[in-house]
Short mmCIF file of C-alpha atoms in Angstrom, two decimals:
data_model
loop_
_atom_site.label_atom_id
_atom_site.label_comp_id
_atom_site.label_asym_id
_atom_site.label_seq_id
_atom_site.Cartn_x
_atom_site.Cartn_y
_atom_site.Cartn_z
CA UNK J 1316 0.00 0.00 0.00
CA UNK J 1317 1.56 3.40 -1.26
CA UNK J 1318 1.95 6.00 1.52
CA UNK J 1319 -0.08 8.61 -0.70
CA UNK J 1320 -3.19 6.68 -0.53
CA UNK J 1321 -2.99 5.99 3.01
CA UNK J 1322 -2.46 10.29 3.39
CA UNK J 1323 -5.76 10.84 1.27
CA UNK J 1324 -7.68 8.10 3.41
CA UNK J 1325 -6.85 9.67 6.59
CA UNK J 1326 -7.53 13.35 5.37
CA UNK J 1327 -10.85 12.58 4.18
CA UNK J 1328 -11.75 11.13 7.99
CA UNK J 1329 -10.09 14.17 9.46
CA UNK J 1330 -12.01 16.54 7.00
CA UNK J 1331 -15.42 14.77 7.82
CA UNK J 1332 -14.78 14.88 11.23
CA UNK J 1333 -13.86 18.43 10.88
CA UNK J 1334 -17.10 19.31 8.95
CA UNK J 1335 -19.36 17.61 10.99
CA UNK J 1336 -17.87 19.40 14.59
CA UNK J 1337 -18.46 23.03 12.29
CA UNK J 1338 -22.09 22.32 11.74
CA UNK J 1339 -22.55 20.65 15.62
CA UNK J 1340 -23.10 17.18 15.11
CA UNK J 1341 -23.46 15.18 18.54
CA UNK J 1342 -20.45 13.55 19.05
CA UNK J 1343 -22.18 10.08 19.05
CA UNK J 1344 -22.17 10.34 15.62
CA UNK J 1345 -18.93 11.69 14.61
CA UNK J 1346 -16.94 8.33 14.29
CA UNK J 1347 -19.23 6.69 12.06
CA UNK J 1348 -19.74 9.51 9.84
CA UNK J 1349 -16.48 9.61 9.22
CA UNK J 1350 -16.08 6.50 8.62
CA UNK J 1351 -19.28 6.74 5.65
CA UNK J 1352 -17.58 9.48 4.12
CA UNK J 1353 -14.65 7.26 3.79
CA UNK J 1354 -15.87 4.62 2.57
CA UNK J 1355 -17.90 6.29 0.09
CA UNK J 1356 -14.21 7.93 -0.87
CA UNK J 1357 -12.80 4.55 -1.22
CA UNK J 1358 -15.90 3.56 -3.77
CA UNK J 1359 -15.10 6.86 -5.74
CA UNK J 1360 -11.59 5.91 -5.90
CA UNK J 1361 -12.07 2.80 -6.74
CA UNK J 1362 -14.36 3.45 -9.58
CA UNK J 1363 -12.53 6.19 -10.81
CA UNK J 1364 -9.16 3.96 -11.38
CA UNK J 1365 -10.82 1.28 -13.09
CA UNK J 1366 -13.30 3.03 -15.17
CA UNK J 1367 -11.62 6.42 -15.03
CA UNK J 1368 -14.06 9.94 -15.42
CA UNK J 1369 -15.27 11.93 -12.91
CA UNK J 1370 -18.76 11.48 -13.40
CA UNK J 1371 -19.72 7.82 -12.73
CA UNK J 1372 -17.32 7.63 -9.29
CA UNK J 1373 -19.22 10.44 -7.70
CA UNK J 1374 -22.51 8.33 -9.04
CA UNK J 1375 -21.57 5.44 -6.95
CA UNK J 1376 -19.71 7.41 -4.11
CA UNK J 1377 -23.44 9.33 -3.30
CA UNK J 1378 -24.82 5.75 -3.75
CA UNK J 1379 -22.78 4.44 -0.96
CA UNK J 1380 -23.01 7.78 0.88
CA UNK J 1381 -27.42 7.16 0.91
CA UNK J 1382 -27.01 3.32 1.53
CA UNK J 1383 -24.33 4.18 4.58
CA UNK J 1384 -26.16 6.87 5.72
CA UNK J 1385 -29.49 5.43 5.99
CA UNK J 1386 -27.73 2.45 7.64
CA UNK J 1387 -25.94 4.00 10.63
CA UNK J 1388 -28.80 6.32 10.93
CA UNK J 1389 -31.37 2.99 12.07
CA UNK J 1390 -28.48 1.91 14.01
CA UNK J 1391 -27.85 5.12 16.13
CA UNK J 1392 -31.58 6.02 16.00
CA UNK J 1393 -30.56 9.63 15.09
CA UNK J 1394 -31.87 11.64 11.71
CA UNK J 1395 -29.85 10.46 8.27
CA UNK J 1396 -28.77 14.14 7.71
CA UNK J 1397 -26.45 13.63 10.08
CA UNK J 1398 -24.26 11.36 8.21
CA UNK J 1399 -24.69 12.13 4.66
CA UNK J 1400 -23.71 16.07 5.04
CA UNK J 1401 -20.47 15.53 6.32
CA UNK J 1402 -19.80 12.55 4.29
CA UNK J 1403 -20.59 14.60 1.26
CA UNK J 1404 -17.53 16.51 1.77
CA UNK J 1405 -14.67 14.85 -0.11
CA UNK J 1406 -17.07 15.00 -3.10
CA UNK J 1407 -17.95 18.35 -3.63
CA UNK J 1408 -16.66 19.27 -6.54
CA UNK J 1409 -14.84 22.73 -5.04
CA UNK J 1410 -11.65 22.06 -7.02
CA UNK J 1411 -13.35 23.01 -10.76
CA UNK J 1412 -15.53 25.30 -8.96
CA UNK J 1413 -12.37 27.26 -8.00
CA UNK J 1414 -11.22 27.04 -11.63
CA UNK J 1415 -14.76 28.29 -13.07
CA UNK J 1416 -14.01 31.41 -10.97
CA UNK J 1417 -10.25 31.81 -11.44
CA UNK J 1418 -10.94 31.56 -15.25
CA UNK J 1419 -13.83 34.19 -14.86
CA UNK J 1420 -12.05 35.96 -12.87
CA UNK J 1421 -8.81 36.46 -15.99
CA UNK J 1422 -11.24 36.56 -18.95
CA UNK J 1423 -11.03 33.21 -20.07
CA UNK J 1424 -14.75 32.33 -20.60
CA UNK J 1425 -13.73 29.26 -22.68
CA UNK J 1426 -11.58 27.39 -20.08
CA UNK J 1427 -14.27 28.80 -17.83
CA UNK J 1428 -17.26 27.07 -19.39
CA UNK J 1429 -15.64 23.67 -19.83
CA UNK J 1430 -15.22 24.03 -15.27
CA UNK J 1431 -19.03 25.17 -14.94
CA UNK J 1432 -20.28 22.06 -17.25
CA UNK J 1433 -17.88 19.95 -14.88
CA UNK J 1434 -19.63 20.99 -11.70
CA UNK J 1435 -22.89 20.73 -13.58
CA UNK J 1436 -22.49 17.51 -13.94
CA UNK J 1437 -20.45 16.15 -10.94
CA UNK J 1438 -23.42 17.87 -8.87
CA UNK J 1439 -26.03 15.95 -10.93
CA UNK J 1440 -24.14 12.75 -10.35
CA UNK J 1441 -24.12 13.04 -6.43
CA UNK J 1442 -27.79 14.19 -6.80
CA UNK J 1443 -28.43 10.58 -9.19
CA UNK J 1444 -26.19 8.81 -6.69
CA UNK J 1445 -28.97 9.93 -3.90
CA UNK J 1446 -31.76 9.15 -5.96
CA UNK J 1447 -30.47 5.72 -6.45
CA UNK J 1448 -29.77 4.89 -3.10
CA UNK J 1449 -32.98 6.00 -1.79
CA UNK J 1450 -34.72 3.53 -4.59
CA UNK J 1451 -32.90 1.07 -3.82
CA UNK J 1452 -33.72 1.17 0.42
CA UNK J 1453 -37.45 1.97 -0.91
CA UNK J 1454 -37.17 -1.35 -3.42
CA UNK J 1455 -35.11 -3.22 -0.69
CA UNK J 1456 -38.59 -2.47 2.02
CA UNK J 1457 -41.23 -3.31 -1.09
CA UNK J 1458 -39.76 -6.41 -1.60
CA UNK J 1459 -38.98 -7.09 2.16
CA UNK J 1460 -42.46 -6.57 2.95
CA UNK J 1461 -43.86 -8.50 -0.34
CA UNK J 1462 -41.80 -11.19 1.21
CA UNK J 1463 -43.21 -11.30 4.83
CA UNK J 1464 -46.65 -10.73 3.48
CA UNK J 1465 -46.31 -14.11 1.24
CA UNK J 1466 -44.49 -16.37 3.85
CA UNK J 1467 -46.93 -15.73 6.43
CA UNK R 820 -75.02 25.11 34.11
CA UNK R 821 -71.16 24.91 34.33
CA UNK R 822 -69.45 26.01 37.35
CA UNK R 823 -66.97 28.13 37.45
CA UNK R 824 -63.56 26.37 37.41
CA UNK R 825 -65.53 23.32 35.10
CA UNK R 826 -64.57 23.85 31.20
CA UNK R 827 -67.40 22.49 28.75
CA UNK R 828 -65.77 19.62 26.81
CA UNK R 829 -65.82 21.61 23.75
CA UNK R 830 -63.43 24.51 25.29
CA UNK R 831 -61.29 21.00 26.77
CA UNK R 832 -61.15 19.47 23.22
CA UNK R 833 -60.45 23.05 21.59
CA UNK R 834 -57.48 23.27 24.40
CA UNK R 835 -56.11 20.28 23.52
CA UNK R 836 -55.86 20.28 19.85
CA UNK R 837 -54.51 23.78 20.42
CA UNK R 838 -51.30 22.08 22.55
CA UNK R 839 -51.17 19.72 19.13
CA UNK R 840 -50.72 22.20 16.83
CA UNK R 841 -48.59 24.60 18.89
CA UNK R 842 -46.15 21.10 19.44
CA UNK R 843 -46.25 20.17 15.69
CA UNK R 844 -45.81 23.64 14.51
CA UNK R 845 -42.34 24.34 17.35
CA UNK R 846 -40.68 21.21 16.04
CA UNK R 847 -40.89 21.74 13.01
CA UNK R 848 -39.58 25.32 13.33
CA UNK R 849 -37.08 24.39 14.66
CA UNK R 850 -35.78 21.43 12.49
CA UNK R 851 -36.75 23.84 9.79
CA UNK R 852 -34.37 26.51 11.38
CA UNK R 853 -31.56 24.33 11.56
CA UNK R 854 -31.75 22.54 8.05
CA UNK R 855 -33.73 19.34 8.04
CA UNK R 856 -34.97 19.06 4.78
CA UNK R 857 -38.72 18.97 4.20
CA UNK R 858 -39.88 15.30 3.99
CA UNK R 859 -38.45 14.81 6.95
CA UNK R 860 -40.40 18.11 9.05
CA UNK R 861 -43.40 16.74 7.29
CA UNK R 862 -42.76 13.41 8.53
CA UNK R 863 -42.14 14.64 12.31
CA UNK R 864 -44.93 16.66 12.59
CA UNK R 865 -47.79 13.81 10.99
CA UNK R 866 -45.91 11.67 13.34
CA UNK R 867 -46.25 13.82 16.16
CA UNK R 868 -49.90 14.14 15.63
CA UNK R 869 -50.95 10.58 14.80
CA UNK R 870 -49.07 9.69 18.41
CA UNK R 871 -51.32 12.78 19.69
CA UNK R 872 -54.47 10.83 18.74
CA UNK R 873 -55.28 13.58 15.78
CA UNK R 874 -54.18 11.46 12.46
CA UNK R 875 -56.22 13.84 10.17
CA UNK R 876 -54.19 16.98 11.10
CA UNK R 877 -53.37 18.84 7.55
CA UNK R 878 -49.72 20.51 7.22
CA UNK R 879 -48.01 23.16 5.09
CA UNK R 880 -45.01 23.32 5.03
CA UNK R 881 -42.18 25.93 3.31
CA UNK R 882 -39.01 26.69 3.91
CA UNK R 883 -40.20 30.44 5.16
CA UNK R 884 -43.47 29.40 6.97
CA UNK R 885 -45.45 26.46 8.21
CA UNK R 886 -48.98 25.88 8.55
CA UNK R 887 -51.16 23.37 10.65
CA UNK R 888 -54.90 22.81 10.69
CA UNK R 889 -56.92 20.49 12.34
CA UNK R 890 -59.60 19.30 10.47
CA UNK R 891 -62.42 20.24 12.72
CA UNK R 892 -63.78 23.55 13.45
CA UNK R 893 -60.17 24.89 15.20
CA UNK R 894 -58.46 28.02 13.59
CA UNK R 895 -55.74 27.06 11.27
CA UNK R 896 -52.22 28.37 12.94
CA UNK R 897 -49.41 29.99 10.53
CA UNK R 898 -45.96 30.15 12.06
CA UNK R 899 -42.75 32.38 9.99
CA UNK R 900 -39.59 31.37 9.85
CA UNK R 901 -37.10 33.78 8.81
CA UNK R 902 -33.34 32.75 10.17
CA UNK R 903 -31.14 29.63 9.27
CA UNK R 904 -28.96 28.26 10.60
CA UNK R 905 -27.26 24.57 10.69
CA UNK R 906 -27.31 22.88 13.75
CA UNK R 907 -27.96 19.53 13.53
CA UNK R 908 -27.57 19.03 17.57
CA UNK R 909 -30.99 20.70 17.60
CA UNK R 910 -32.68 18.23 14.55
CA UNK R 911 -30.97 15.36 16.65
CA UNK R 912 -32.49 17.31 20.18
CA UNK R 913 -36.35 17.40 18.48
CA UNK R 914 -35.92 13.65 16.68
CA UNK R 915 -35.59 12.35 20.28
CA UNK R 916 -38.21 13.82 21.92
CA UNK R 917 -40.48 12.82 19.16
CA UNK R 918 -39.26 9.39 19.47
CA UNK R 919 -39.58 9.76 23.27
CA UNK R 920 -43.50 10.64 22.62
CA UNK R 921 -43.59 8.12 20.20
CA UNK R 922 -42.91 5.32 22.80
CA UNK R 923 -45.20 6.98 25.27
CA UNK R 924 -42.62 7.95 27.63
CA UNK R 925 -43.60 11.16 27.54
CA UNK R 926 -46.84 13.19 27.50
CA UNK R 927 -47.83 15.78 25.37
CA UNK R 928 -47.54 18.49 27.84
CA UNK R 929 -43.79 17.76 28.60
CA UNK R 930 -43.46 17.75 25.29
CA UNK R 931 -43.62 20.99 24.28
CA UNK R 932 -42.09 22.17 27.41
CA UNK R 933 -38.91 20.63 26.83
CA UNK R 934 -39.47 21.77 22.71
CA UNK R 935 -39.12 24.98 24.15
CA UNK R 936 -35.62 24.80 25.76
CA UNK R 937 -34.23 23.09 22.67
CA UNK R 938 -33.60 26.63 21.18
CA UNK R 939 -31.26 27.24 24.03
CA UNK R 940 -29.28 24.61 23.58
CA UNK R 941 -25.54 25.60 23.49
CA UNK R 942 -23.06 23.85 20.59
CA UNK R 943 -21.18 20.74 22.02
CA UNK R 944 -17.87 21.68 20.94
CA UNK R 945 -15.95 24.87 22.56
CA UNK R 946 -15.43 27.75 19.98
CA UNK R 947 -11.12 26.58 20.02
CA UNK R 948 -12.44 23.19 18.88
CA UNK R 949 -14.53 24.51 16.03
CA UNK R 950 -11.51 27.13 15.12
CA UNK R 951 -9.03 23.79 15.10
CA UNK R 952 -11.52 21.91 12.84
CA UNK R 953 -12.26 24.77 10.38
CA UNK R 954 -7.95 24.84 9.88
CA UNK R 955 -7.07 20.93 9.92
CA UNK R 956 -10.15 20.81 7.33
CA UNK R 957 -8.63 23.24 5.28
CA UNK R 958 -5.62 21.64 4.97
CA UNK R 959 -6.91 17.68 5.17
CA UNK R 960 -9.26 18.66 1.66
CA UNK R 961 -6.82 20.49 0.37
CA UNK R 962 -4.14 17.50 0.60
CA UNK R 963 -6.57 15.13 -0.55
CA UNK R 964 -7.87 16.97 -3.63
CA UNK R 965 -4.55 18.78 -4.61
CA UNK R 966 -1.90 16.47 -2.97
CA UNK R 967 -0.06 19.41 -2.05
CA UNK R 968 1.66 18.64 0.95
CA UNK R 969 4.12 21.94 0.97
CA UNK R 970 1.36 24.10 1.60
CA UNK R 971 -0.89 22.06 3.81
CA UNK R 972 0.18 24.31 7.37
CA UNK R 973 -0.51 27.97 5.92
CA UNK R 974 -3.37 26.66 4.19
CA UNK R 975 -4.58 25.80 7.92
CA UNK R 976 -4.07 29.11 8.86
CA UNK R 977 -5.73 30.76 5.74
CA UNK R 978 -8.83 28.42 6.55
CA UNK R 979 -8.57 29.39 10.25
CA UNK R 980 -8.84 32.95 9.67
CA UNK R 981 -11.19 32.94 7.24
CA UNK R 982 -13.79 30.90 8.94
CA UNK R 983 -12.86 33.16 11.82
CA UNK R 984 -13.98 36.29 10.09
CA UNK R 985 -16.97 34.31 8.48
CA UNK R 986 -18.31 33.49 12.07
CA UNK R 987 -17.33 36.70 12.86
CA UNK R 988 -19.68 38.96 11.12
CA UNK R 989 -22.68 36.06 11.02
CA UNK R 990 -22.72 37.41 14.86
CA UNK R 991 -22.81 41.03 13.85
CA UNK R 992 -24.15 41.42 10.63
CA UNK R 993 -27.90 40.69 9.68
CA UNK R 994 -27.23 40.61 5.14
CA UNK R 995 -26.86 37.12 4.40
CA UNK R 996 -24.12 36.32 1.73
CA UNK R 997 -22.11 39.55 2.49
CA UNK R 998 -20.27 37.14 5.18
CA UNK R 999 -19.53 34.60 2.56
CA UNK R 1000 -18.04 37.20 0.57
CA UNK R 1001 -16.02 39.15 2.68
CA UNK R 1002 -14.20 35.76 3.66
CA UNK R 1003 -13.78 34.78 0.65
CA UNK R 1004 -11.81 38.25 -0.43
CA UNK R 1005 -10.25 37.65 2.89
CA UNK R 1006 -8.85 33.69 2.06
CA UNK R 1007 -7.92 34.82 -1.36
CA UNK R 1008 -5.71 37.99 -0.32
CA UNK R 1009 -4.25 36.20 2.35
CA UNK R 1010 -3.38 33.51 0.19
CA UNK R 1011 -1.50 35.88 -2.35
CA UNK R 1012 0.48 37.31 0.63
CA UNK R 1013 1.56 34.42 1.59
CA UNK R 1014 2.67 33.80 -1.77
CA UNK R 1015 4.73 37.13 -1.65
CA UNK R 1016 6.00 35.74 1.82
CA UNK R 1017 7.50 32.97 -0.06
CA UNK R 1018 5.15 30.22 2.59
CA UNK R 1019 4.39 28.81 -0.44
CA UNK R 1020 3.52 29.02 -4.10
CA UNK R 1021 0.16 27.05 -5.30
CA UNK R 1022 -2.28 30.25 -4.13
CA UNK R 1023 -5.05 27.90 -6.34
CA UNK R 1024 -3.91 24.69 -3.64
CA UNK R 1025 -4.58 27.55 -0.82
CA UNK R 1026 -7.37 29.22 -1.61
CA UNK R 1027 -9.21 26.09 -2.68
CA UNK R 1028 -8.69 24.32 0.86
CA UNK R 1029 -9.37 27.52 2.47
CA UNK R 1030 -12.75 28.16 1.46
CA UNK R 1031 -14.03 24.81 1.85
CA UNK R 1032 -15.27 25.71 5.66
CA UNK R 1033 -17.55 28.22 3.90
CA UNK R 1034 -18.85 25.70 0.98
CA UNK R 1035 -22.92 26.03 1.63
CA UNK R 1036 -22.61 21.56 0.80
CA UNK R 1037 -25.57 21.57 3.55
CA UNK R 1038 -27.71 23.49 1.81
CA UNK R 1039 -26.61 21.73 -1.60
CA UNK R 1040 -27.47 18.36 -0.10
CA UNK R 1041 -30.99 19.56 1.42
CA UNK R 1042 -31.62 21.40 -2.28
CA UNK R 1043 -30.96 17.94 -4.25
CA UNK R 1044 -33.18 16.12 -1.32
CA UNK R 1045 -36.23 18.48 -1.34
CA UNK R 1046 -36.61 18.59 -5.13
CA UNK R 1047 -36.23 14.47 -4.99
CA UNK R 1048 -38.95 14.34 -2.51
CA UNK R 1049 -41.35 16.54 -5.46
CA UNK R 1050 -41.28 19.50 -3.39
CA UNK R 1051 -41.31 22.06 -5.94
CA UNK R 1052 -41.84 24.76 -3.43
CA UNK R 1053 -38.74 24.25 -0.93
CA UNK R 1054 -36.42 22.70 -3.54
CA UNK R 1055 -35.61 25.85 -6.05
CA UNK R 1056 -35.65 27.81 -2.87
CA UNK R 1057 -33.16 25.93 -1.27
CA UNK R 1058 -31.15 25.53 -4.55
CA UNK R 1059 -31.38 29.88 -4.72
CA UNK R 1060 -29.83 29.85 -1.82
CA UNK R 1061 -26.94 27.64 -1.86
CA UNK R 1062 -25.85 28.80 -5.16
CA UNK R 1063 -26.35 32.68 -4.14
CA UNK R 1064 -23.97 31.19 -1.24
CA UNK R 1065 -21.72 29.29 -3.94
CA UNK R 1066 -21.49 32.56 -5.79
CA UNK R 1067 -20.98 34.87 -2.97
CA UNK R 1068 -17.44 32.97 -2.38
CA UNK R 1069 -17.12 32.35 -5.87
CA UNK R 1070 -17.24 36.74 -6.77
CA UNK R 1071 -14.99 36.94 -3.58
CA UNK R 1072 -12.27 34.81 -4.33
CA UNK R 1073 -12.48 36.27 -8.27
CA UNK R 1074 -12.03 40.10 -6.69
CA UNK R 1075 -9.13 38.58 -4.64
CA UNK R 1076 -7.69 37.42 -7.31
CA UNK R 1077 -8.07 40.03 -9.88
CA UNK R 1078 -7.01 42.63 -7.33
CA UNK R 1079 -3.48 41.25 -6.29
CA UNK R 1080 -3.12 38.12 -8.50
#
């Protein structure tokens, strides 16, 4: 295991951590959202150096981020909000949104266009990735239920 | 007919359903204060009422103003909402006491009384602690999206200080986004003088890790959620806000840069 990786891992649990203390989440919750919002970073990563892109990884990184969030949420009996804003963190796409405005900011519309359709679209994959995972818990109760219903 | 201290059991009902509403409509101020997104206020307060024996009470809700109706012949009740705020210690404080209700370990009366100290309820973390986790998540992001490890300390301090400021005038000042902005022209001129300093050259490496205690991703996430849910009311609403937030840093951090860069 490269030493780099290792550095990201661990500054994506300190930054979650670190988000979720600014907007004064209880601190029975703090561990495990860190620990969502790193393994939804792990899926990102994971995704993005097999398939490469930057849309599809933050697809499946919001996907884990609803599943994860909606699991420790039953388990700690506290609202899902709680771990899926600070988990959310590693993925917002602030990096091109710096570049739409540093390219506004020197007159180059061009370069600055290609950033805004980047955010665009990275913030329509997180919102997709949400959308999926709550169909998917939704789908997973339908069919859960469907089931009950027939066995008894 | 009645004596004096007797209430008719029409004034007793009226009284009651009266407590409902007033309980329904304080929790989900307050969750709507501190940025619970809407299905989830709507799904409080029908709870709330369907424990309180009233299953047909009719809701309301925006993200300026809730109302509540019984359906019987009690006045509807309107309450505003005009400050926001993120907290989530106070959505975790009112999802409790519902549950508590819920389970019948509480009555209604207690209820609301303890609703009403939730508002007071102080952050967990001392104002050091939040300072030393708007710097280290400065400098964490900014090492994980840049991999810039030469600039990871001053980028601390540039986060520092501008969430400092940021927090600063949210006490003082009543204009929302001016705060967003000013820290933002703060973070990127402090960034460029540290440049000059010679603390380091990637100002872009800086400036991105130091506004990322300002980035509104709350009020992004809640946007995305409420217009999922088919709120079509609360969900462009949200979505004006965060990106009259996103653009607030966003004009700052172009000033900064056309200014001194």
């Amino acid at each position: 295991m490269d030493i780099e990786f290792l550095v990201k891992v661990i500054g994506v649990y300190v930054a979650t951590l670190c988000f979720a203390i600014l907007i004064n989440v209880p601190p029975r919750a703090l561990n495990l959202g860190g620990l969502v919002g790193v393994a939804s970073y792990l899926v990102y990563l994971t995704y993005n150096s097999i398939f490469g892109g930057y849309v599809g990884g933050n697809v499946f990184g919001a996907f884990t981020i609803g599943i994860l969030g909606m699991l420790a949420a039953r388990y700690k009996k506290m609202p899902i909000i709680v771990f899926n804003i600070p988990a959310l963190v590693p993925l917002v796409p602030g990096g091109q949104a710096y570049e739409v405005m540093k390219y506004i900011a020197t007159g180059n519309t061009h370069l600055a266009f290609v950033y805004l359709m980047q955010v665009a679209m990275i913030a329509g994959a997180l919102a997709i990735g949400f959308l999926l995972a709550e169909l998917a818990i939704q789908l997973f109760f339908h069919v859960t239920h469907l089931f009950k219903s027939f066995v008894s | 007919m009645f004596g004096k201290n007797q209430l008719d059991p029409d004034s007793r009902f009226r009284n009651y359903s009266d407590l409902v509403i007033k309980t329904c409509m304080l929790a989900g101020k307050i969750m709507i204060e501190n940025g619970s997104e809407m299905t989830r206020v709507n799904d409080t307060i029908k709870r709330i009422a369907r424990n309180a024996g009233m299953p047909n009470l009719k809701t309301y809700i925006t993200i300026t103003g809730i109302m509540i109706s019984v359906n019987d012949n009690s006045e509807t009740q309107i309450t505003e909402i005009d400050k926001r705020a993120f907290d989530l210690r106070k959505i975790t404080a009112v999802n409790d006491l519902s549950r508590r209700f819920a389970e019948h370990k509480t009555t209604l009366e207690q209820f609301y009384q303890e609703l009403q100290h939730v508002s007071d309820l102080d952050t967990y973390f001392p104002y050091w602690m939040k300072i030393l986790s708007a710097a280290i998540l400065s400098g964490s992001i900014e090492v994980v999206f840049r991999g810039d490890y030469s600039v990871f300390f001053i980028t601390c301090v540039i986060g520092m200080l501008g969430w400092i400021i940021f927090d600063y005038l949210n006490r003082i000042v009543k204009v929302e986004f001016i705060n967003e902005f000013t820290a933002a022209i703060s973070i990127g001129m402090l960034a460029m003088l540290a440049r000059k300093l010679g603390l380091g050259s990637g100002v872009d490496n800086m400036i991105i890790g130091g506004v990322m205690p300002l980035v509104p991703g709350v009020q992004i996430t809640n946007a995305v959620r409420d217009l999922m849910s088919g709120n079509l009311v609360s969900g462009p609403a949200r979505a004006m806000e965060a990106i009259m937030g996103a653009c607030a840093l966003g004009f700052g951090v172009a000033l900064a840069l056309k200014w001194f860069g």
